[in-house]
Amino acid sequence: MKFRLISKTFLLSAAVAAGAGCSDFLDTSLDQNETGESIETTLGTLWKFGNAFYTPIASGYTTLDSNLFAAATDEAQQTKVQCNASYFNKGVINANLNPISNLYTDCYEGIRAANFFLDYTANGKGEYMVGMNRDTINDRPNYERDLASLHWYQAEAHIARAYYYAELIKQYGGVPIVESQYAANKFIPRSSYDQIVEYIVKEIDDHKGKLAVDWASFSERNGRFTLGAALAIKARVLLYAASPLHNPDNDVEKWKKAAAAAYDIISNPDLNYSLDSDYGAYFQGNRSLSSPETIYVVRREQSNAMESNNYPIATPGGASGVTPTQNLVEAYEWVGDPVAGDPYANRDPRLAASVVTNGSTWNGHVIDQSPGGRHDMSAPNASKTGYYLKKFLTDNLDLTQGAKVQHNWVSYRYAEVLLNYAEAVAESNLPNAEGVITAQEALNKVHHRAGFLDNLALTSENVRRERKAEFALEYNTIWDYFRLREFHTIFDGTFRRRGLVPMLDFSGGEKKYIFVRAEVEPGNAQHKFEPKAYYRPIPGIGGNSLINNPNY
């Protein structure tokens, strides 16, 4: 059974051309009237083709129900009863019913665009186009700049293929490897998971030396792949490949490769990444664009969709949206001793940066979900979990006046590299006492940034607990559950996201908390999970096309 790659036109987006001036965005639009000779002889089109393979890169802000995917995990619940998250929660996803099947086709669209650019500029054609119709002597600086851009773009096209295949295999396992636009009408069988891992690593290793380290001198290129981005893709892919789902025999050499890949980033003096000083602020506005923690960020124009989707319903313009669960709240440990009567005092500061809790101030007022309170949980469309989303959102944005802010999706950041390194060393029993930084120090850099003063021992349990708090709601926890084969232990068919939620009680003249049980609607919250769901169904196949994953 084989696979037919379906080609479609390049996706369009409005922006300023990357080869003509400064912008925070890449111009990935194409003039659909440019064909034949005009395409072959237009330098501007060369740059547009060099940008087009970035278009399908997804922002995690709109993955599911135009919102975060967290509502299909134990981290959060979608307030709307009728929502696509319920298909995942009920375990009814199949090849013909998958609300995020577009991610599969989008990845192949990105691969097709990268293949097209590489074919389009191969055998000296790109260099010819850069030099045509210009005085390469008197215009030498601009000519050399354009020539360097061409070679960077060619290397980035290879990294784009690695990126898209990394996204594909974490969802679907083995998929077809397509390396040329001319394969569009051919049938291509699936390669194995391990074969694609090797392909990704080779793409990166073969082309990493041709990538820009940063775009400090080329601000119009911001948003393109760099050396750090390529190495971060490799580090994540190798960590996932070493994990139990893909490494059932626990081949220690796979863990060692994952450790080495993460350490390559940490030890490279040209990269110089570090953790942001403010965890909460890092995810808001434009901070991630200039933060030393950012390795790769998906840039988007200003909007208020995240706020309007996720502000509490009692806030004008808010819809409650994705609401964190008690399960997530319990993942945040105490920095100091628990305070009697206050469940949020002395907690990991990442909780206050990520979750709107009862008694906290949000949008200019105190959250009160008690009966009769402004955020009464029994009110229509109010949170049923007892919490609201804070991470990624700007406080007090005036939705009634249409105020907008930046929302950039961080795909790779330095905290992940540190924890990848710590986990891979812990799992492989590598020595922990040499180099620029030890794995235990890497773990504790993240731990201390969160506000903890103690030092964690380098254990798998400590790394995993740190990852859950650090990456909460970022579309990472689900893949940790999958790669570690833990999802079925969390969602065993009887799990409901509920718990004893602290409620405000102002009786007696002072604020205190009482605990009530919050239980969400069974249709939205009960999660049925079967082992087949560790790989998602490849969409829209049947008959004599590609063989799907087992039991779909």
Coordinates of C-alpha atoms in Angstrom, one line a residue:
M1 CA 0.0 0.0 0.0
K2 CA 1.5 3.3 -0.9
F3 CA 1.0 7.0 -0.5
R4 CA 0.1 9.7 -3.0
L5 CA 1.3 13.2 -2.1
I6 CA -1.5 15.6 -2.8
S7 CA -0.2 19.0 -4.0
K8 CA -2.0 22.3 -3.5
T9 CA -1.2 25.9 -4.1
F10 CA 1.0 27.8 -1.7
L11 CA -0.8 29.2 1.3
L12 CA -0.9 33.0 1.3
S13 CA -0.2 35.6 4.0
A14 CA 0.1 39.3 3.9
A15 CA 3.5 40.7 5.0
V16 CA 6.5 42.7 3.9
A17 CA 9.0 41.0 1.6
A18 CA 11.9 39.5 3.5
G19 CA 14.3 40.8 0.8
A20 CA 13.1 44.4 0.9
G21 CA 13.3 46.1 4.2
C22 CA 12.7 45.4 7.9
S23 CA 9.7 43.5 9.3
D24 CA 8.8 41.1 12.1
F25 CA 7.1 38.9 9.5
L26 CA 8.0 36.9 6.5
D27 CA 6.3 37.5 3.2
T28 CA 5.1 34.1 2.1
S29 CA 2.7 35.3 -0.5
L30 CA 3.0 34.5 -4.2
D31 CA 1.7 36.2 -7.3
Q32 CA -0.4 33.4 -8.7
N33 CA -0.2 35.1 -12.2
E34 CA 3.6 34.6 -12.3
T35 CA 4.2 31.5 -14.3
G36 CA 6.7 30.1 -16.8
E37 CA 9.3 32.6 -17.9
S38 CA 8.2 35.4 -15.5
I39 CA 8.9 33.0 -12.5
E40 CA 12.2 32.0 -13.9
T41 CA 13.5 35.5 -14.3
T42 CA 12.1 37.4 -11.3
L43 CA 14.5 37.8 -8.4
G44 CA 11.6 38.9 -6.1
T45 CA 9.8 35.6 -6.8
L46 CA 13.0 33.7 -5.8
W47 CA 12.8 35.3 -2.3
K48 CA 9.1 34.5 -2.1
F49 CA 9.7 30.9 -2.9
G50 CA 12.4 31.0 -0.2
N51 CA 9.8 32.2 2.3
A52 CA 6.9 30.0 1.3
F53 CA 8.1 26.9 3.2
Y54 CA 7.5 28.9 6.4
T55 CA 3.8 29.5 5.8
P56 CA 2.4 26.1 7.2
I57 CA 4.3 26.4 10.5
A58 CA 1.6 26.3 13.1
S59 CA 1.0 28.6 16.1
G60 CA -0.1 26.6 19.1
Y61 CA -2.6 29.3 20.0
T62 CA -5.1 27.9 17.5
T63 CA -4.5 24.2 17.4
L64 CA -7.8 23.0 18.7
D65 CA -11.2 24.9 18.8
S66 CA -9.1 27.9 17.7
N67 CA -7.4 27.7 21.1
L68 CA -4.8 25.6 23.0
F69 CA -4.7 21.9 22.7
A70 CA -4.5 21.6 26.5
A71 CA -8.3 21.1 26.6
A72 CA -7.6 17.5 25.3
T73 CA -5.3 16.7 28.2
D74 CA -5.5 16.7 31.9
E75 CA -4.2 20.3 32.0
A76 CA -7.4 22.0 31.0
Q77 CA -11.0 21.8 30.0
Q78 CA -12.8 23.7 27.2
T79 CA -15.7 25.6 28.7
K80 CA -18.0 25.0 25.7
V81 CA -19.7 21.6 25.9
Q82 CA -19.9 21.3 22.1
C83 CA -16.2 21.5 21.1
N84 CA -13.7 19.5 19.1
A85 CA -11.8 18.7 22.3
S86 CA -14.6 16.3 23.2
Y87 CA -13.7 14.0 20.3
F88 CA -10.3 13.5 21.8
N89 CA -11.7 13.2 25.3
K90 CA -14.2 10.6 24.3
G91 CA -11.6 8.6 22.3
V92 CA -13.5 8.7 19.0
I93 CA -10.8 10.1 16.7
N94 CA -10.3 8.2 13.5
A95 CA -9.1 8.7 9.9
N96 CA -12.2 10.6 9.0
L97 CA -12.9 12.4 12.3
N98 CA -9.9 14.3 13.5
P99 CA -10.3 18.1 14.1
I100 CA -6.5 18.6 13.7
S101 CA -6.0 16.5 10.6
N102 CA -5.0 19.7 8.8
L103 CA -1.6 19.5 10.7
Y104 CA -0.8 16.5 8.6
T105 CA -1.5 18.1 5.2
D106 CA 0.0 21.4 6.3
C107 CA 3.3 19.6 7.2
Y108 CA 3.4 18.1 3.7
E109 CA 2.6 21.4 2.2
G110 CA 5.6 22.8 4.0
I111 CA 7.8 19.9 2.8
R112 CA 6.5 20.4 -0.8
A113 CA 7.4 24.1 -0.6
A114 CA 10.9 23.4 0.6
N115 CA 11.3 20.8 -2.1
F116 CA 10.2 23.2 -4.7
F117 CA 12.6 25.9 -3.6
L118 CA 15.5 23.4 -3.5
D119 CA 14.6 22.1 -7.0
Y120 CA 14.0 25.7 -8.3
T121 CA 17.5 26.9 -7.2
A122 CA 19.5 23.7 -7.9
N123 CA 22.4 23.3 -10.3
G124 CA 23.3 27.0 -10.2
K125 CA 19.9 28.3 -11.2
G126 CA 19.6 30.3 -7.9
E127 CA 23.1 31.9 -8.3
Y128 CA 22.2 32.8 -11.9
M129 CA 19.0 34.6 -10.8
V130 CA 20.8 36.5 -8.0
G131 CA 23.3 37.8 -10.6
M132 CA 21.1 38.4 -13.6
N133 CA 20.3 41.9 -14.8
R134 CA 22.6 43.7 -12.3
D135 CA 26.0 45.1 -12.2
T136 CA 27.8 42.6 -9.9
I137 CA 30.9 44.8 -9.8
N138 CA 29.5 48.2 -8.8
D139 CA 26.6 46.6 -6.8
R140 CA 29.0 44.2 -5.1
P141 CA 27.8 44.6 -1.5
N142 CA 24.1 44.0 -2.3
Y143 CA 25.0 41.2 -4.7
E144 CA 27.1 39.4 -2.1
R145 CA 24.3 39.9 0.5
D146 CA 21.7 38.4 -1.9
L147 CA 24.1 35.5 -2.7
A148 CA 24.6 34.8 1.0
S149 CA 20.8 34.9 1.5
L150 CA 20.3 32.4 -1.3
H151 CA 22.7 29.9 0.4
W152 CA 21.1 30.5 3.8
Y153 CA 17.6 29.9 2.3
Q154 CA 18.7 26.7 0.7
A155 CA 20.1 25.4 4.0
E156 CA 16.9 26.5 5.8
A157 CA 14.8 24.6 3.3
H158 CA 16.5 21.4 4.5
I159 CA 15.9 22.4 8.1
A160 CA 12.2 23.1 7.2
R161 CA 12.0 19.5 6.0
A162 CA 13.5 18.3 9.2
Y163 CA 11.1 20.4 11.2
Y164 CA 8.0 19.2 9.4
Y165 CA 9.0 15.5 9.6
A166 CA 9.7 16.0 13.3
E167 CA 6.1 17.3 13.7
L168 CA 4.7 14.4 11.6
I169 CA 6.5 11.5 13.4
K170 CA 5.6 12.6 16.9
Q171 CA 1.9 12.4 15.9
Y172 CA 1.8 9.6 13.3
G173 CA 5.0 7.5 13.6
G174 CA 6.4 6.5 10.3
V175 CA 5.3 8.5 7.3
P176 CA 6.4 8.8 3.6
I177 CA 9.6 10.7 3.0
V178 CA 9.2 13.0 0.0
E179 CA 12.4 14.8 -1.2
S180 CA 11.4 16.3 -4.5
Q181 CA 8.5 18.3 -5.9
Y182 CA 8.6 15.9 -8.8
A183 CA 7.4 13.2 -6.5
A184 CA 4.0 14.8 -6.3
N185 CA 2.3 12.3 -8.6
K186 CA 4.1 9.2 -7.4
F187 CA 3.1 6.7 -4.8
I188 CA 5.6 6.6 -1.9
P189 CA 5.5 4.1 1.0
R190 CA 5.8 4.9 4.6
S191 CA 9.3 4.9 6.1
S192 CA 9.7 3.7 9.7
Y193 CA 10.0 6.0 12.7
D194 CA 13.7 5.3 13.1
Q195 CA 14.4 5.8 9.4
I196 CA 12.8 9.3 9.6
V197 CA 14.7 10.1 12.8
E198 CA 17.9 9.3 10.9
Y199 CA 16.7 11.4 7.9
I200 CA 16.0 14.4 10.2
V201 CA 19.4 14.2 11.9
K202 CA 21.2 13.9 8.6
E203 CA 19.3 16.9 7.1
I204 CA 20.4 19.0 10.1
D205 CA 23.9 17.7 10.4
D206 CA 24.6 18.1 6.7
H207 CA 23.4 21.7 6.6
K208 CA 23.8 23.2 10.1
G209 CA 27.2 24.7 9.1
K210 CA 25.5 26.7 6.3
L211 CA 22.9 28.4 8.6
A212 CA 23.0 31.9 10.1
V213 CA 23.8 32.0 13.9
D214 CA 21.4 34.9 14.3
W215 CA 19.8 37.7 12.3
A216 CA 21.3 40.6 14.2
S217 CA 22.6 42.2 11.0
F218 CA 19.5 41.1 9.0
S219 CA 16.5 42.1 11.1
E220 CA 14.2 41.5 8.1
R221 CA 15.1 37.8 8.4
N222 CA 13.8 37.4 11.9
G223 CA 11.5 34.4 12.0
R224 CA 13.7 32.2 9.9
F225 CA 15.6 29.1 11.1
T226 CA 19.0 29.6 12.6
L227 CA 21.7 27.2 13.8
G228 CA 20.1 27.1 17.3
A229 CA 16.7 26.3 15.9
A230 CA 18.1 23.4 13.8
L231 CA 20.0 22.0 16.8
A232 CA 16.9 22.3 19.0
I233 CA 14.8 20.4 16.5
K234 CA 17.5 17.6 16.5
A235 CA 17.7 17.6 20.3
R236 CA 13.9 17.2 20.8
V237 CA 13.7 14.5 18.0
L238 CA 16.5 12.4 19.6
L239 CA 15.0 12.8 23.1
Y240 CA 11.6 11.5 21.8
A241 CA 13.3 8.7 19.9
A242 CA 15.1 7.6 23.1
S243 CA 11.8 7.6 25.1
P244 CA 9.9 4.4 26.0
L245 CA 7.3 4.7 23.2
H246 CA 10.0 4.6 20.5
N247 CA 12.7 2.8 22.5
P248 CA 10.9 -0.1 24.3
D249 CA 14.1 -2.0 24.9
N250 CA 15.7 1.1 26.5
D251 CA 18.7 1.3 24.2
V252 CA 21.0 3.5 26.3
E253 CA 22.9 4.7 23.2
K254 CA 19.7 6.5 22.1
W255 CA 19.7 8.4 25.4
K256 CA 23.4 9.3 24.9
K257 CA 22.7 10.7 21.5
A258 CA 19.9 12.8 22.9
A259 CA 22.2 14.1 25.7
A260 CA 24.9 15.0 23.2
A261 CA 22.4 16.8 21.0
A262 CA 21.2 19.0 23.8
Y263 CA 24.7 19.6 25.1
D264 CA 25.7 20.8 21.6
I265 CA 23.4 23.8 22.1
I266 CA 24.5 24.4 25.7
S267 CA 28.2 24.3 25.0
N268 CA 28.2 26.2 21.7
P269 CA 29.8 29.6 22.5
D270 CA 28.3 31.2 19.4
L271 CA 24.7 30.6 20.6
N272 CA 24.8 32.0 24.1
Y273 CA 21.2 31.2 25.2
S274 CA 20.1 31.8 28.8
L275 CA 16.9 31.7 30.8
D276 CA 14.7 34.8 30.8
S277 CA 14.6 36.5 34.2
D278 CA 10.8 36.7 34.3
Y279 CA 8.9 33.5 33.5
G280 CA 5.4 35.1 33.5
A281 CA 6.4 38.1 31.3
Y282 CA 8.3 35.9 28.9
F283 CA 5.0 34.6 27.3
Q284 CA 3.4 38.0 26.9
G285 CA 3.6 40.6 24.1
N286 CA 6.9 40.9 22.3
R287 CA 9.2 39.9 25.1
S288 CA 10.0 36.5 23.5
L289 CA 11.3 38.1 20.4
S290 CA 14.3 39.6 22.2
S291 CA 14.6 37.2 25.1
P292 CA 17.9 35.2 25.4
E293 CA 15.7 32.2 26.1
T294 CA 14.0 32.1 22.7
I295 CA 15.4 29.7 20.2
Y296 CA 12.6 29.7 17.7
V297 CA 9.3 31.6 17.8
V298 CA 6.4 31.7 15.4
R299 CA 5.5 35.4 14.9
R300 CA 2.0 36.6 14.4
E301 CA 0.4 40.0 14.0
Q302 CA -1.4 41.7 16.9
S303 CA -4.7 40.3 17.9
N304 CA -7.0 39.9 20.9
A305 CA -8.2 36.4 20.1
M306 CA -6.5 34.7 23.0
E307 CA -7.9 37.2 25.4
S308 CA -11.5 37.1 24.0
N309 CA -11.4 33.3 23.9
N310 CA -10.1 32.9 27.4
Y311 CA -10.9 35.8 29.6
P312 CA -13.5 34.9 32.3
I313 CA -17.1 35.2 31.0
A314 CA -17.6 37.9 33.6
T315 CA -15.1 40.1 31.9
P316 CA -16.7 42.0 29.0
G317 CA -15.8 40.2 25.8
G318 CA -14.5 37.1 27.5
A319 CA -15.7 33.5 26.8
S320 CA -13.9 31.5 29.5
G321 CA -12.5 29.2 26.9
V322 CA -9.7 26.8 28.1
T323 CA -9.7 26.6 31.8
P324 CA -6.9 24.9 33.8
T325 CA -7.7 22.0 36.0
Q326 CA -7.1 21.0 39.6
N327 CA -4.8 18.3 38.2
L328 CA -2.5 21.0 36.7
V329 CA -2.6 23.1 39.9
E330 CA -1.5 20.2 41.9
A331 CA 1.6 19.9 39.7
Y332 CA 3.0 23.1 41.2
E333 CA 4.9 22.3 44.4
W334 CA 5.5 24.5 47.5
V335 CA 8.5 26.8 47.5
G336 CA 8.2 26.9 51.3
D337 CA 6.0 25.4 53.9
P338 CA 2.3 25.2 53.1
V339 CA 0.2 28.0 54.8
A340 CA -2.8 26.7 56.6
G341 CA -6.0 28.0 55.0
D342 CA -4.3 29.4 51.9
P343 CA -3.7 26.8 49.2
Y344 CA -1.8 29.2 47.0
A345 CA 0.7 30.7 49.4
N346 CA 4.3 29.7 49.0
R347 CA 3.5 27.8 45.8
D348 CA 5.8 27.5 42.7
P349 CA 5.5 31.1 41.2
R350 CA 4.8 29.5 37.8
L351 CA 1.4 28.7 39.1
A352 CA 0.5 32.4 39.6
A353 CA 2.1 33.1 36.2
S354 CA 0.0 30.5 34.4
V355 CA -3.4 30.1 36.3
V356 CA -6.0 32.6 37.5
T357 CA -6.9 31.3 40.9
N358 CA -9.7 32.1 43.4
G359 CA -8.8 35.2 45.4
S360 CA -6.2 36.5 42.9
T361 CA -6.6 39.7 41.0
W362 CA -7.2 39.5 37.3
N363 CA -8.5 42.2 34.9
G364 CA -8.7 44.7 37.7
H365 CA -10.8 42.8 40.3
V366 CA -10.6 39.9 42.7
I367 CA -11.7 36.5 41.3
D368 CA -14.6 35.3 43.4
Q369 CA -16.3 32.1 42.2
S370 CA -18.4 31.5 45.3
P371 CA -22.2 31.4 45.0
G372 CA -23.4 34.9 44.2
G373 CA -19.8 36.1 43.5
R374 CA -18.8 37.8 40.2
H375 CA -17.5 34.6 38.8
D376 CA -20.0 32.2 40.3
M377 CA -19.2 28.8 38.9
S378 CA -22.9 28.1 38.4
A379 CA -23.2 31.0 36.0
P380 CA -23.6 30.1 32.3
N381 CA -20.3 29.6 30.6
A382 CA -18.3 30.2 33.7
S383 CA -15.3 28.0 34.5
K384 CA -16.4 24.6 35.8
T385 CA -12.8 23.7 37.0
G386 CA -12.5 26.7 39.4
Y387 CA -9.7 28.3 37.4
Y388 CA -9.0 30.5 34.4
L389 CA -6.1 30.8 32.0
K390 CA -3.4 33.4 32.6
K391 CA -0.4 32.2 30.7
F392 CA 0.0 33.8 27.3
L393 CA -2.6 36.5 28.1
T394 CA -2.2 40.2 28.7
D395 CA -3.9 41.4 31.8
N396 CA -6.7 44.0 31.6
L397 CA -6.9 44.3 27.8
D398 CA -9.9 46.3 26.8
L399 CA -11.8 44.0 24.5
T400 CA -14.8 46.3 24.3
Q401 CA -12.6 48.9 22.5
G402 CA -10.9 46.3 20.3
A403 CA -7.5 46.6 21.9
K404 CA -4.9 44.2 20.5
V405 CA -1.5 42.9 21.6
Q406 CA 1.3 40.7 20.2
H407 CA 1.0 36.9 20.6
N408 CA 4.1 35.0 19.5
W409 CA 4.2 31.3 19.9
V410 CA 7.5 30.0 21.3
S411 CA 8.2 26.6 19.6
Y412 CA 11.7 26.1 21.1
R413 CA 13.3 27.7 24.1
Y414 CA 16.4 27.2 26.2
A415 CA 14.6 25.8 29.2
E416 CA 13.6 22.8 27.1
V417 CA 17.2 22.2 26.0
L418 CA 18.3 22.2 29.7
L419 CA 15.6 19.8 30.7
N420 CA 16.2 17.6 27.7
Y421 CA 19.9 17.4 28.6
A422 CA 19.1 16.6 32.3
E423 CA 16.6 13.9 31.4
A424 CA 18.8 12.2 28.8
V425 CA 21.8 12.1 31.2
A426 CA 19.6 10.8 34.0
E427 CA 18.2 8.0 31.8
S428 CA 21.5 7.0 30.3
N429 CA 23.6 7.1 33.6
L430 CA 26.2 9.3 31.9
P431 CA 28.8 11.0 34.1
N432 CA 27.4 14.2 35.6
A433 CA 30.6 16.1 36.4
E434 CA 32.3 17.6 33.4
G435 CA 31.8 20.2 30.7
V436 CA 30.3 23.7 30.6
I437 CA 27.4 22.6 32.8
T438 CA 26.4 19.3 34.4
A439 CA 23.0 17.8 33.9
Q440 CA 22.1 18.4 37.5
E441 CA 23.1 22.1 37.1
A442 CA 20.9 22.3 34.0
L443 CA 18.0 20.9 35.9
N444 CA 18.5 23.3 38.8
K445 CA 18.9 26.3 36.5
V446 CA 15.2 25.9 35.5
H447 CA 14.2 25.0 39.1
H448 CA 15.9 28.0 40.6
R449 CA 14.5 30.4 37.9
A450 CA 11.1 29.3 39.2
G451 CA 12.0 30.6 42.7
F452 CA 13.1 27.5 44.4
L453 CA 16.2 27.7 46.6
D454 CA 16.8 24.0 47.1
N455 CA 18.8 21.8 44.7
L456 CA 17.1 18.8 43.0
A457 CA 18.8 15.5 42.7
L458 CA 19.2 14.4 39.1
T459 CA 16.5 11.8 38.8
S460 CA 14.0 11.0 36.1
E461 CA 11.1 11.8 38.5
N462 CA 12.5 15.2 39.3
V463 CA 13.0 16.1 35.6
R464 CA 9.5 15.0 34.7
R465 CA 7.9 16.9 37.5
E466 CA 9.9 20.0 36.5
R467 CA 8.8 19.7 32.9
K468 CA 5.2 19.5 33.8
A469 CA 5.3 22.8 35.7
E470 CA 7.7 24.5 33.3
F471 CA 5.9 23.6 30.1
A472 CA 2.3 23.8 31.4
L473 CA -0.3 24.5 28.6
E474 CA 2.5 24.8 26.0
Y475 CA 1.6 21.7 23.9
N476 CA 4.5 19.9 25.4
T477 CA 2.9 17.9 28.2
I478 CA 0.8 15.8 25.8
W479 CA 3.9 14.6 24.0
D480 CA 5.7 13.9 27.2
Y481 CA 2.7 11.7 28.2
F482 CA 2.9 10.0 24.8
R483 CA 6.6 9.4 24.5
L484 CA 6.9 8.1 28.1
R485 CA 3.8 5.9 27.5
E486 CA 2.1 7.4 30.5
F487 CA -1.1 8.6 28.9
H488 CA -3.1 5.5 29.5
T489 CA -2.2 5.6 33.2
I490 CA -3.6 9.1 33.5
F491 CA -6.7 8.6 31.3
D492 CA -7.9 5.1 32.2
G493 CA -11.5 5.5 31.1
T494 CA -12.8 6.6 34.5
F495 CA -10.7 9.8 35.0
R496 CA -12.6 13.0 35.4
R497 CA -10.9 16.4 35.8
R498 CA -12.3 17.4 39.1
G499 CA -11.0 18.1 42.6
L500 CA -11.5 20.0 45.8
V501 CA -11.3 23.6 44.5
P502 CA -10.7 26.4 47.0
M503 CA -13.6 28.9 47.0
L504 CA -13.6 32.4 48.6
D505 CA -15.7 32.8 51.7
F506 CA -16.1 36.4 53.0
S507 CA -18.4 35.4 55.9
G508 CA -17.1 36.7 59.2
G509 CA -15.7 39.8 57.6
E510 CA -12.4 38.4 56.3
K511 CA -11.4 36.5 53.3
K512 CA -10.8 32.8 53.7
Y513 CA -11.0 29.6 51.6
I514 CA -13.5 26.8 51.8
F515 CA -13.2 23.7 49.6
V516 CA -15.9 22.5 47.3
R517 CA -15.9 19.7 44.8
A518 CA -15.9 20.9 41.2
E519 CA -16.9 18.3 38.6
V520 CA -17.1 19.1 34.9
E521 CA -19.6 17.8 32.5
P522 CA -19.0 14.1 31.6
G523 CA -19.2 14.6 27.9
N524 CA -16.5 17.2 27.9
A525 CA -14.2 16.0 30.6
Q526 CA -14.2 12.2 30.8
H527 CA -11.4 10.9 28.8
K528 CA -11.4 7.5 27.2
F529 CA -8.0 6.4 26.0
E530 CA -7.0 3.3 24.0
P531 CA -3.4 2.2 23.3
K532 CA -3.9 2.8 19.6
A533 CA -4.1 6.5 20.3
Y534 CA -0.4 6.8 21.0
Y535 CA -0.3 7.3 17.3
R536 CA -2.9 9.4 15.5
P537 CA -4.7 8.1 12.5
I538 CA -3.4 9.3 9.2
P539 CA -6.3 11.3 7.7
G540 CA -8.3 10.6 4.6
I541 CA -6.7 7.3 3.5
G542 CA -8.3 4.0 2.5
G543 CA -8.7 1.7 -0.4
N544 CA -5.3 1.0 -2.0
S545 CA -3.5 4.0 -0.5
L546 CA -1.3 4.2 2.6
I547 CA -1.8 1.7 5.3
N548 CA -3.0 3.5 8.4
N549 CA -1.8 3.1 12.0
P550 CA -3.0 -0.1 13.7
N551 CA -6.7 -0.3 14.8
Y552 CA -7.8 2.8 12.9

